Amino acid sequence: MKTMKAAVVHDFTKPLSIEEVPKPEPGPGEIVVKIEASGLCHTDIHAAHGDWPVKPKLPFIPGHEGVGIVESVGAGVKNVKEGDRVAIPWLGYACGECKYCVSGWETLCERQLNTGYFIDGAYAEYAKANAKYVGLVPKGVSPLDAAPLTCAGVTTYKAVKVSGARPSELVAIFGVGGLGHLALQYAKVAGATVAAVDLLDEKLDVARELGADYTINAKKQDPIEELKKLGGADAAICVAVSPKAFEQAFRSLARNGRLVFVALPADNYMQLPIFETVLNGIRIIGSIVGTRLDLAETFAIHAAGKTRVLYETRPLDKVNEAFEDVEHGRNKAPRIVFNQF
Ligand SMILES: [Zn+2]
Ligand SMILES: [Zn+2]
């Protein structure tokens, strides 16, 4: 039996273990991908710790920003071939038949299976994937750039898309980290004027470098007041994991404003005034990752040179140190990408 190196979760309270496991073989409709790069998404840490109500089945391999070269294909695979570079996203499988799937909302499929959670993920030398749910990485997009785009990119691209941001509008991005640094660029691509809100000046410097028109340090200034001075935000994208940021985002909206929820704060609740929501015609939208079409668009935008992905690389052997660094905010770049072993 062939084996491969992988980072495996055996216990939600223990570090991941780097070990030899059986190398996967593709079944019908499946492919095996030799992973070149895999991004670290905060969800991987929640998966490894079993933080969410529905927990992964142990043992499992995390990682849902996997990018690599198709090494082998199973029977019936038509959309990709050996040698193609593909991305393996969070949405590892959907039924293809329910009302969500047939209406282009496969991300809401109730029978979906998620990569690095219910399906072994990309923290390994090889990963098996359902061919229909991988994204083709265009030529000219490096695997290291493609990895964060596979979750952080597509998630924030979709959030900006559902916000309906238009060129005449002001979009506020609450939180400039792994997600926020991309969200603000998609809002710029949509033609909007962009205000970035964060608690750290270093992050706001990054936001300005990436094209933010206004930056607001919410520790030193009141973001509600500052955004109201600009006429109020027509859309606000919440990628900061704090209910307070969500409440500030709500209060910073102009009439007819849209509030898009993306981050998942551990504290699940916020205060939402009904009166102002009704009178100001506010729309609240939850947005979860993105579809296959959204991923293809995310890659096309990057291939056209319209976005920059900021990351630092680590070897996968150092996955536990990388998790700790992210949990303590010690990572220098907005995103960490493993360049495998
Ligand atoms: Zn993710
Ligand atoms: Zn479905």
XYZ file of C-alpha atoms and ligand atoms in Angstrom:
343
model
C 0.000 0.000 0.000
C 1.268 3.472 -0.934
C 1.429 6.031 1.856
C 1.744 9.812 2.132
C 2.571 12.368 4.795
C -0.370 14.228 6.347
C -1.318 16.416 9.315
C -4.023 14.469 11.149
C -6.449 15.400 13.940
C -6.993 12.439 16.312
C -8.268 14.339 19.338
C -9.920 17.797 19.587
C -7.799 18.628 22.643
C -4.408 17.592 21.206
C -2.080 19.030 18.543
C -2.226 17.649 14.995
C 0.084 14.736 14.344
C 2.349 14.565 11.279
C 2.264 10.962 10.141
C 2.211 8.485 7.264
C -1.319 7.556 6.178
C -2.639 5.576 3.186
C -2.445 7.571 -0.057
C -5.984 8.011 -1.466
C -7.132 6.364 -4.704
C -9.777 8.017 -6.905
C -13.188 6.323 -7.057
C -15.749 7.067 -9.799
C -16.141 10.828 -10.275
C -13.135 11.521 -8.080
C -9.598 12.805 -8.606
C -6.392 12.650 -6.594
C -4.446 15.893 -6.437
C -0.765 16.310 -5.551
C -1.018 19.318 -3.253
C 1.398 22.195 -3.908
C -0.019 24.697 -1.427
C -2.780 24.809 1.164
C -3.988 27.870 2.992
C -4.719 28.113 6.693
C -8.288 29.277 7.265
C -9.572 29.967 10.792
C -12.221 27.305 10.178
C -9.412 24.697 10.147
C -8.590 25.653 13.730
C -12.271 25.383 14.735
C -12.443 21.986 13.001
C -9.293 20.706 14.750
C -10.626 21.875 18.134
C -14.157 20.600 17.541
C -15.501 24.083 18.345
C -18.709 23.900 16.317
C -21.959 22.073 17.225
C -21.582 19.490 14.433
C -18.078 18.100 14.834
C -15.910 16.296 12.263
C -15.593 12.525 12.641
C -12.157 11.601 14.038
C -9.536 11.084 12.746
C -9.487 13.564 9.861
C -7.167 15.749 7.772
C -8.092 19.488 7.752
C -7.526 22.009 4.946
C -9.993 23.513 2.456
C -7.716 25.848 0.503
C -5.836 23.082 -1.305
C -4.194 23.751 -4.652
C -2.262 21.237 -6.722
C -1.901 19.161 -9.847
C -4.359 16.404 -10.771
C -2.343 13.176 -10.550
C -5.040 10.626 -11.339
C -8.704 10.632 -12.320
C -11.425 8.072 -11.584
C -14.022 6.669 -13.970
C -16.409 9.169 -15.542
C -14.440 12.345 -14.775
C -14.769 14.720 -17.723
C -14.276 18.277 -16.455
C -10.607 17.923 -15.431
C -7.667 15.814 -16.585
C -4.270 14.712 -15.314
C -1.854 17.637 -15.170
C -4.523 20.327 -14.591
C -3.988 22.671 -11.649
C -7.080 22.689 -9.457
C -8.307 24.179 -6.188
C -10.172 22.115 -3.595
C -12.626 24.359 -1.706
C -14.782 24.065 1.438
C -17.742 22.902 -0.678
C -16.405 19.429 -1.409
C -19.688 17.919 -2.544
C -23.325 18.961 -3.042
C -26.242 16.824 -4.229
C -26.755 18.638 -7.541
C -30.527 18.009 -7.420
C -32.130 20.019 -4.617
C -33.728 23.442 -5.157
C -30.568 25.180 -3.923
C -28.266 23.198 -6.224
C -30.396 23.668 -9.334
C -30.793 27.398 -8.720
C -27.049 28.086 -8.469
C -26.921 28.090 -4.672
C -25.082 24.815 -4.112
C -23.425 26.469 -1.102
C -26.793 26.102 0.675
C -27.319 22.426 -0.237
C -28.432 20.525 2.854
C -26.611 17.411 1.692
C -23.273 19.168 1.147
C -20.039 17.704 2.469
C -17.232 20.020 3.473
C -13.563 19.519 2.744
C -11.233 19.221 5.728
C -14.255 18.510 7.904
C -16.387 15.607 6.632
C -14.007 14.827 3.738
C -10.238 14.610 4.324
C -8.637 17.878 3.294
C -5.458 19.352 1.876
C -3.038 19.258 4.837
C -1.298 16.336 3.151
C 0.890 15.393 0.203
C -2.205 14.284 -1.721
C -5.933 14.876 -1.417
C -8.892 13.146 -2.999
C -11.701 15.359 -4.294
C -15.020 15.131 -6.111
C -14.070 16.355 -9.605
C -17.311 18.341 -10.056
C -16.566 20.573 -7.072
C -12.945 21.562 -7.717
C -12.050 24.841 -9.411
C -9.637 25.082 -12.352
C -6.772 27.450 -11.533
C -6.026 29.600 -14.600
C -2.497 29.771 -16.031
C -0.624 32.688 -14.546
C -2.143 32.282 -11.072
C 0.483 30.795 -8.741
C -0.524 27.991 -6.359
C 0.484 30.168 -3.391
C -1.880 32.951 -4.528
C -4.600 30.483 -5.493
C -4.715 28.857 -2.031
C -6.091 31.851 -0.051
C -8.373 32.725 -2.964
C -9.996 29.279 -2.621
C -11.699 30.242 0.664
C -10.815 33.780 1.839
C -11.031 35.078 -1.725
C -14.222 33.448 -2.895
C -15.946 34.123 0.453
C -15.317 37.849 0.348
C -15.910 38.103 -3.400
C -19.355 36.569 -2.830
C -20.003 38.880 0.123
C -19.303 41.936 -2.037
C -21.443 40.441 -4.815
C -24.482 39.935 -2.542
C -23.969 43.415 -1.064
C -24.916 44.772 -4.493
C -22.082 47.340 -4.272
C -22.118 49.792 -7.174
C -19.566 52.391 -8.401
C -21.407 55.348 -6.833
C -21.518 53.742 -3.403
C -19.496 53.715 -0.188
C -18.622 50.244 1.104
C -17.266 49.783 4.635
C -15.138 46.753 5.424
C -15.071 45.933 9.153
C -11.859 43.966 9.826
C -8.729 43.958 7.676
C -7.248 40.463 8.091
C -7.118 37.387 5.911
C -10.669 38.037 4.685
C -10.788 41.821 4.919
C -7.676 42.513 2.838
C -9.383 40.711 -0.037
C -12.905 42.046 0.654
C -11.747 45.629 0.241
C -10.120 44.815 -3.097
C -13.327 43.219 -4.422
C -15.273 46.308 -3.349
C -12.760 48.394 -5.327
C -13.111 46.027 -8.311
C -16.894 46.627 -8.085
C -16.077 50.312 -8.460
C -17.128 51.398 -4.975
C -15.415 53.889 -2.699
C -14.017 51.861 0.199
C -13.575 52.596 3.891
C -11.601 50.047 5.921
C -12.185 49.779 9.681
C -9.815 47.979 12.064
C -8.277 48.316 15.524
C -4.645 48.192 14.393
C -2.777 50.885 12.454
C -0.501 48.299 10.723
C -3.574 46.671 9.205
C -4.973 50.006 8.096
C -1.630 50.769 6.390
C -2.062 47.509 4.465
C -5.636 48.509 3.590
C -4.461 51.842 2.169
C -1.737 50.104 0.179
C -4.394 47.822 -1.308
C -6.570 50.728 -2.378
C -8.830 51.679 0.550
C -9.952 55.287 0.100
C -10.548 55.868 3.807
C -9.225 54.084 6.894
C -10.719 54.284 10.373
C -9.029 53.061 13.545
C -12.006 52.056 15.697
C -9.856 52.272 18.845
C -9.124 55.960 18.270
C -12.168 57.119 16.290
C -15.859 56.275 16.330
C -16.420 54.393 13.052
C -20.148 55.237 13.109
C -19.464 58.963 13.297
C -16.666 58.824 10.710
C -18.764 56.855 8.219
C -21.794 59.091 8.807
C -19.592 62.093 7.949
C -19.004 60.392 4.585
C -22.771 60.038 4.104
C -23.070 56.591 5.679
C -22.078 53.250 4.200
C -24.308 51.910 1.417
C -22.985 48.468 2.246
C -20.976 47.164 5.186
C -19.185 43.821 5.118
C -18.545 42.314 8.571
C -15.447 40.140 8.612
C -14.337 41.040 12.168
C -15.155 38.373 14.779
C -16.828 40.726 17.237
C -20.549 41.435 17.709
C -19.563 45.011 18.592
C -18.137 45.469 15.079
C -21.422 44.126 13.650
C -23.403 46.644 15.730
C -21.126 49.487 14.643
C -21.467 48.378 11.030
C -25.268 48.482 11.346
C -25.244 51.998 12.800
C -22.852 53.267 10.141
C -25.237 52.436 7.284
C -26.938 54.991 5.062
C -30.641 54.549 4.302
C -31.254 51.612 1.954
C -27.976 50.161 3.280
C -27.012 46.486 3.234
C -25.245 44.725 6.063
C -23.438 41.521 5.071
C -22.539 39.019 7.801
C -19.465 36.908 7.039
C -17.434 36.459 10.240
C -18.562 33.945 12.864
C -17.879 35.441 16.308
C -17.774 32.942 19.202
C -20.338 35.212 20.881
C -23.265 34.527 18.553
C -25.581 37.498 19.264
C -25.803 41.204 18.505
C -28.332 43.943 19.256
C -30.374 44.750 16.176
C -32.873 47.609 16.485
C -36.083 46.818 14.594
C -37.303 50.432 14.345
C -34.204 51.741 12.499
C -34.044 48.640 10.311
C -37.603 49.231 9.113
C -37.502 53.009 8.770
C -34.134 53.038 6.981
C -34.966 50.117 4.703
C -31.935 48.141 5.857
C -31.258 44.681 4.459
C -29.286 42.117 6.466
C -27.645 39.360 4.430
C -25.767 36.280 5.626
C -23.131 35.082 3.165
C -21.381 31.710 3.300
C -18.360 30.926 1.050
C -19.141 30.971 -2.698
C -20.272 28.716 -5.531
C -18.139 27.137 -8.250
C -19.000 30.063 -10.503
C -17.925 32.531 -7.797
C -14.602 30.676 -7.460
C -14.018 30.772 -11.230
C -14.753 34.529 -11.184
C -12.425 35.044 -8.212
C -9.595 33.351 -10.112
C -10.382 35.290 -13.328
C -10.194 38.602 -11.449
C -6.818 37.605 -10.027
C -5.520 36.366 -13.389
C -6.445 39.803 -14.795
C -4.113 41.370 -12.215
C -6.870 43.104 -10.227
C -6.157 41.608 -6.782
C -3.147 41.001 -4.566
C -2.989 38.166 -2.052
C -0.856 38.803 1.022
C 0.482 35.720 2.776
C 3.485 34.166 4.456
C 4.526 30.577 3.807
C 5.237 27.812 6.346
C 6.117 24.147 5.975
C 3.220 21.854 6.899
C 5.395 20.206 9.590
C 4.912 23.461 11.512
C 1.107 23.356 11.382
C 0.687 23.438 15.174
C 2.931 26.503 15.568
C 1.032 28.165 12.700
C -2.330 27.498 14.446
C -0.992 29.041 17.662
C 0.355 32.078 15.815
C -3.022 32.683 14.162
C -4.881 32.208 17.458
C -2.660 34.828 19.085
C -2.584 37.169 16.071
C 1.197 36.703 15.716
C 1.170 36.044 11.957
C 2.805 38.917 10.047
C 0.896 38.568 6.770
C -2.936 38.471 6.661
C -2.870 34.805 5.621
C -0.624 31.746 6.141
C -0.070 29.317 3.260
C 1.584 25.934 3.758
C 3.931 24.935 0.956
C 3.448 21.328 2.106
C 6.381 19.197 3.311
Zn -12.207 28.824 5.031
Zn -28.258 20.056 -3.198
